[in-house]
Tab-separated table of C-alpha atoms in Angstrom:
chain	number	residue	atom	x	y	z
A	1	MET	CA	-0.050	0.005	-0.532
A	2	ASP	CA	1.326	3.411	-0.600
A	3	HIS	CA	1.622	5.478	2.507
A	4	SER	CA	2.162	8.514	0.291
A	5	ALA	CA	-1.325	8.873	-0.721
A	6	HIS	CA	-3.681	11.887	0.342
A	7	HIS	CA	-7.069	11.098	1.811
A	8	SER	CA	-9.421	12.255	-0.770
A	9	GLY	CA	-12.201	14.362	0.705
A	10	THR	CA	-15.075	11.544	0.858
A	11	GLY	CA	-13.459	10.104	4.143
A	12	HIS	CA	-11.882	6.701	2.746
A	13	HIS	CA	-8.546	6.105	1.317
A	14	PRO	CA	-8.144	5.778	-2.245
A	15	SER	CA	-7.365	2.562	-2.174
A	16	THR	CA	-10.568	1.579	-0.227
A	17	PRO	CA	-13.855	0.972	-1.847
A	18	ALA	CA	-16.735	3.647	-2.080
A	19	GLY	CA	-18.752	3.053	1.211
A	20	GLU	CA	-16.286	1.157	3.401
A	21	HIS	CA	-14.674	3.850	5.930
A	22	ASP	CA	-10.790	3.431	6.221
A	23	HIS	CA	-10.302	2.987	10.255
A	24	GLY	CA	-6.510	3.724	9.977
A	25	HIS	CA	-4.258	6.685	10.655
A	26	ASP	CA	-3.822	9.093	8.437
A	27	HIS	CA	-0.137	8.231	6.761
A	28	GLY	CA	0.069	11.173	4.410
A	29	HIS	CA	2.635	13.732	4.914
A	30	ALA	CA	1.561	15.081	7.654
A	31	HIS	CA	1.090	12.196	10.093
A	32	GLY	CA	-1.475	13.915	11.852
A	33	ALA	CA	0.761	16.903	13.271
A	34	THR	CA	-2.241	19.161	14.457
A	35	TRP	CA	-1.306	21.319	17.638
A	36	ALA	CA	-3.955	19.122	19.581
A	37	THR	CA	-1.599	15.972	18.777
A	38	ALA	CA	1.367	17.995	19.646
A	39	VAL	CA	-0.540	18.964	22.938
A	40	ARG	CA	-1.122	15.604	24.176
A	41	ALA	CA	1.909	14.170	23.505
A	42	THR	CA	4.153	16.768	25.203
A	43	LEU	CA	1.247	15.912	28.292
A	44	HIS	CA	1.970	12.972	28.361
A	45	CYS	CA	5.632	13.385	28.400
A	46	LEU	CA	5.114	15.952	31.254
A	47	THR	CA	3.063	13.231	33.396
A	48	GLY	CA	6.203	10.681	32.890
A	49	CYS	CA	8.800	13.721	33.506
A	50	ALA	CA	6.603	15.431	36.863
A	51	LEU	CA	6.585	11.937	38.315
A	52	GLY	CA	9.767	10.745	37.839
A	53	GLU	CA	11.266	14.620	38.765
A	54	ILE	CA	9.386	15.286	41.816
A	55	LEU	CA	9.940	11.434	43.390
A	56	GLY	CA	13.614	12.099	42.481
A	57	MET	CA	13.487	15.410	44.175
A	58	VAL	CA	11.617	13.936	47.254
A	59	VAL	CA	14.053	10.951	47.623
A	60	GLY	CA	17.555	12.675	47.410
A	61	THR	CA	16.439	15.531	49.856
A	62	ALA	CA	15.345	12.570	52.517
A	63	LEU	CA	18.524	11.208	52.038
A	64	ALA	CA	19.900	14.926	52.528
A	65	TRP	CA	21.837	14.766	49.448
A	66	GLY	CA	23.609	17.461	47.405
A	67	ASN	CA	21.919	19.368	44.932
A	68	VAL	CA	24.055	17.217	41.845
A	69	PRO	CA	23.241	13.741	42.955
A	70	THR	CA	19.848	14.757	43.499
A	71	MET	CA	18.964	16.169	40.402
A	72	VAL	CA	20.862	13.388	38.377
A	73	LEU	CA	18.398	10.833	40.385
A	74	ALA	CA	15.670	13.503	39.360
A	75	ILE	CA	16.453	13.564	36.062
A	76	ALA	CA	16.855	9.875	35.286
A	77	LEU	CA	13.456	8.869	36.897
A	78	ALA	CA	11.908	11.662	34.815
A	79	PHE	CA	13.333	9.105	32.050
A	80	VAL	CA	12.382	5.906	33.523
A	81	PHE	CA	8.591	6.982	34.064
A	82	GLY	CA	8.711	9.188	30.630
A	83	TYR	CA	9.559	5.832	28.759
A	84	SER	CA	7.333	3.687	31.366
A	85	LEU	CA	4.218	5.280	30.548
A	86	THR	CA	4.611	5.074	26.609
A	87	LEU	CA	6.026	1.578	27.278
A	88	TRP	CA	3.391	0.395	29.469
A	89	ALA	CA	0.581	1.451	26.670
A	90	VAL	CA	2.545	-0.010	23.529
A	91	LEU	CA	2.995	-3.611	25.856
A	92	ARG	CA	-1.026	-3.506	26.325
A	93	ALA	CA	-1.172	-3.189	22.480
A	94	GLY	CA	0.417	-6.602	22.266
A	95	VAL	CA	4.248	-5.872	21.208
A	96	SER	CA	7.007	-7.663	22.458
A	97	LEU	CA	9.000	-6.163	24.838
A	98	LYS	CA	12.042	-5.288	22.408
A	99	ALA	CA	9.738	-3.500	19.739
A	100	ALA	CA	8.053	-1.864	22.896
A	101	VAL	CA	11.409	-0.524	24.014
A	102	LYS	CA	12.114	1.045	20.272
A	103	VAL	CA	9.709	2.486	20.569
A	104	ALA	CA	9.438	4.233	23.758
A	105	LEU	CA	12.773	5.008	22.798
A	106	ALA	CA	11.842	6.471	19.764
A	107	ALA	CA	9.088	8.014	20.666
A	108	ASP	CA	9.866	9.711	23.879
A	109	THR	CA	13.750	10.592	23.849
A	110	VAL	CA	13.934	13.977	22.440
A	111	SER	CA	10.922	15.343	24.257
A	112	ILE	CA	11.730	14.116	27.909
A	113	ALA	CA	15.392	15.652	26.832
A	114	VAL	CA	13.970	19.516	25.823
A	115	MET	CA	11.587	19.027	28.893
A	116	GLU	CA	13.946	18.178	31.378
A	117	LEU	CA	16.597	20.276	30.023
A	118	VAL	CA	14.195	23.428	30.011
A	119	ASP	CA	12.765	22.404	33.516
A	120	ASN	CA	15.927	21.910	34.971
A	121	GLY	CA	17.630	25.339	33.535
A	122	ILE	CA	14.931	27.239	35.080
A	123	VAL	CA	14.964	25.711	38.127
A	124	ALA	CA	19.145	26.106	38.011
A	125	LEU	CA	18.197	29.864	37.343
A	126	VAL	CA	15.731	30.544	39.905
A	127	PRO	CA	17.527	32.545	43.082
A	128	GLY	CA	17.683	30.081	46.124
A	129	ALA	CA	15.351	27.279	44.272
A	130	MET	CA	18.069	24.845	44.274
A	131	ASP	CA	18.794	25.657	47.921
A	132	ALA	CA	14.940	25.268	48.758
A	133	TYR	CA	13.463	22.498	51.074
A	134	LEU	CA	10.394	20.452	49.900
A	135	SER	CA	8.434	22.332	52.244
A	136	ASP	CA	9.042	26.458	50.584
A	137	GLY	CA	7.003	27.782	48.239
A	138	LEU	CA	10.106	28.864	46.287
A	139	PHE	CA	11.014	25.162	45.502
A	140	TRP	CA	7.355	24.257	43.884
A	141	TYR	CA	6.909	27.476	42.126
A	142	ALA	CA	10.593	27.458	40.847
A	143	LEU	CA	9.536	23.663	39.555
A	144	LEU	CA	5.973	24.378	38.395
A	145	GLY	CA	6.874	27.009	36.426
A	146	GLY	CA	9.846	25.307	34.709
A	147	PHE	CA	7.281	23.079	33.807
A	148	ALA	CA	4.945	24.956	32.291
A	149	VAL	CA	7.731	27.260	30.172
A	150	ALA	CA	8.832	23.489	29.055
A	151	PHE	CA	5.321	22.516	28.223
A	152	VAL	CA	5.091	25.716	26.031
A	153	ILE	CA	8.791	25.155	24.455
A	154	THR	CA	8.510	21.156	24.224
A	155	THR	CA	4.852	21.208	22.384
A	156	PRO	CA	5.961	22.441	19.113
A	157	VAL	CA	9.313	20.634	19.140
A	158	ASN	CA	6.735	17.605	19.098
A	159	ARG	CA	4.354	19.154	16.657
A	160	TRP	CA	7.733	19.196	14.240
A	161	MET	CA	8.642	15.241	15.283
A	162	ILE	CA	5.368	13.932	15.012
A	163	GLY	CA	5.191	16.015	11.317
A	164	ARG	CA	8.067	13.988	10.139
A	165	GLY	CA	6.647	10.846	11.448
A	166	ARG	CA	9.218	10.750	14.229
A	167	GLY	CA	8.431	11.142	18.296
A	168	HIS	CA	5.073	10.416	19.379
A	169	ALA	CA	4.019	9.618	15.371
A	170	VAL	CA	5.395	6.207	15.995
A	171	VAL	CA	3.129	5.551	18.964
A	172	HIS	CA	0.262	6.231	16.927
A	173	ALA	CA	-0.054	2.624	15.304
A	174	TYR	CA	-0.233	1.017	18.899
A	175	HIS	CA	-3.364	3.215	20.035
């Protein structure tokens, strides 16, 4: 099947007989690269990043670690949780573990990396945030503000990648 063919305005794929609907995904050049798709992909990424990063901060603080080891743990857990959300969804679709790992790596690596770079960069730049305790409002304002800015920056990156058949576009076949 030629996956580069565009759908006609009739709601069916050119190779699908009239009256039958193509229940597959749009395999045209755009790969479903709408802003809504990019927002959903970024929210998915943000959820995993936030879970991992907050858990890392809590563990690092509870163990009285310094800033660098705590950030390393938080970033590592952000990747673990980000990948895990995609991995879980793809495994539920019946894909082998090896194939699911490849999908998760392809779908999330750039998104999580951008999210973490922006978020942690903002936390590092906010005066006093790195030394704030979990009970301090400054810590949470910096972290949540960092996630908000990271979301705004990562969403267009995800849209661009989805438009080229990369990033979260590789997960769509398993939904």
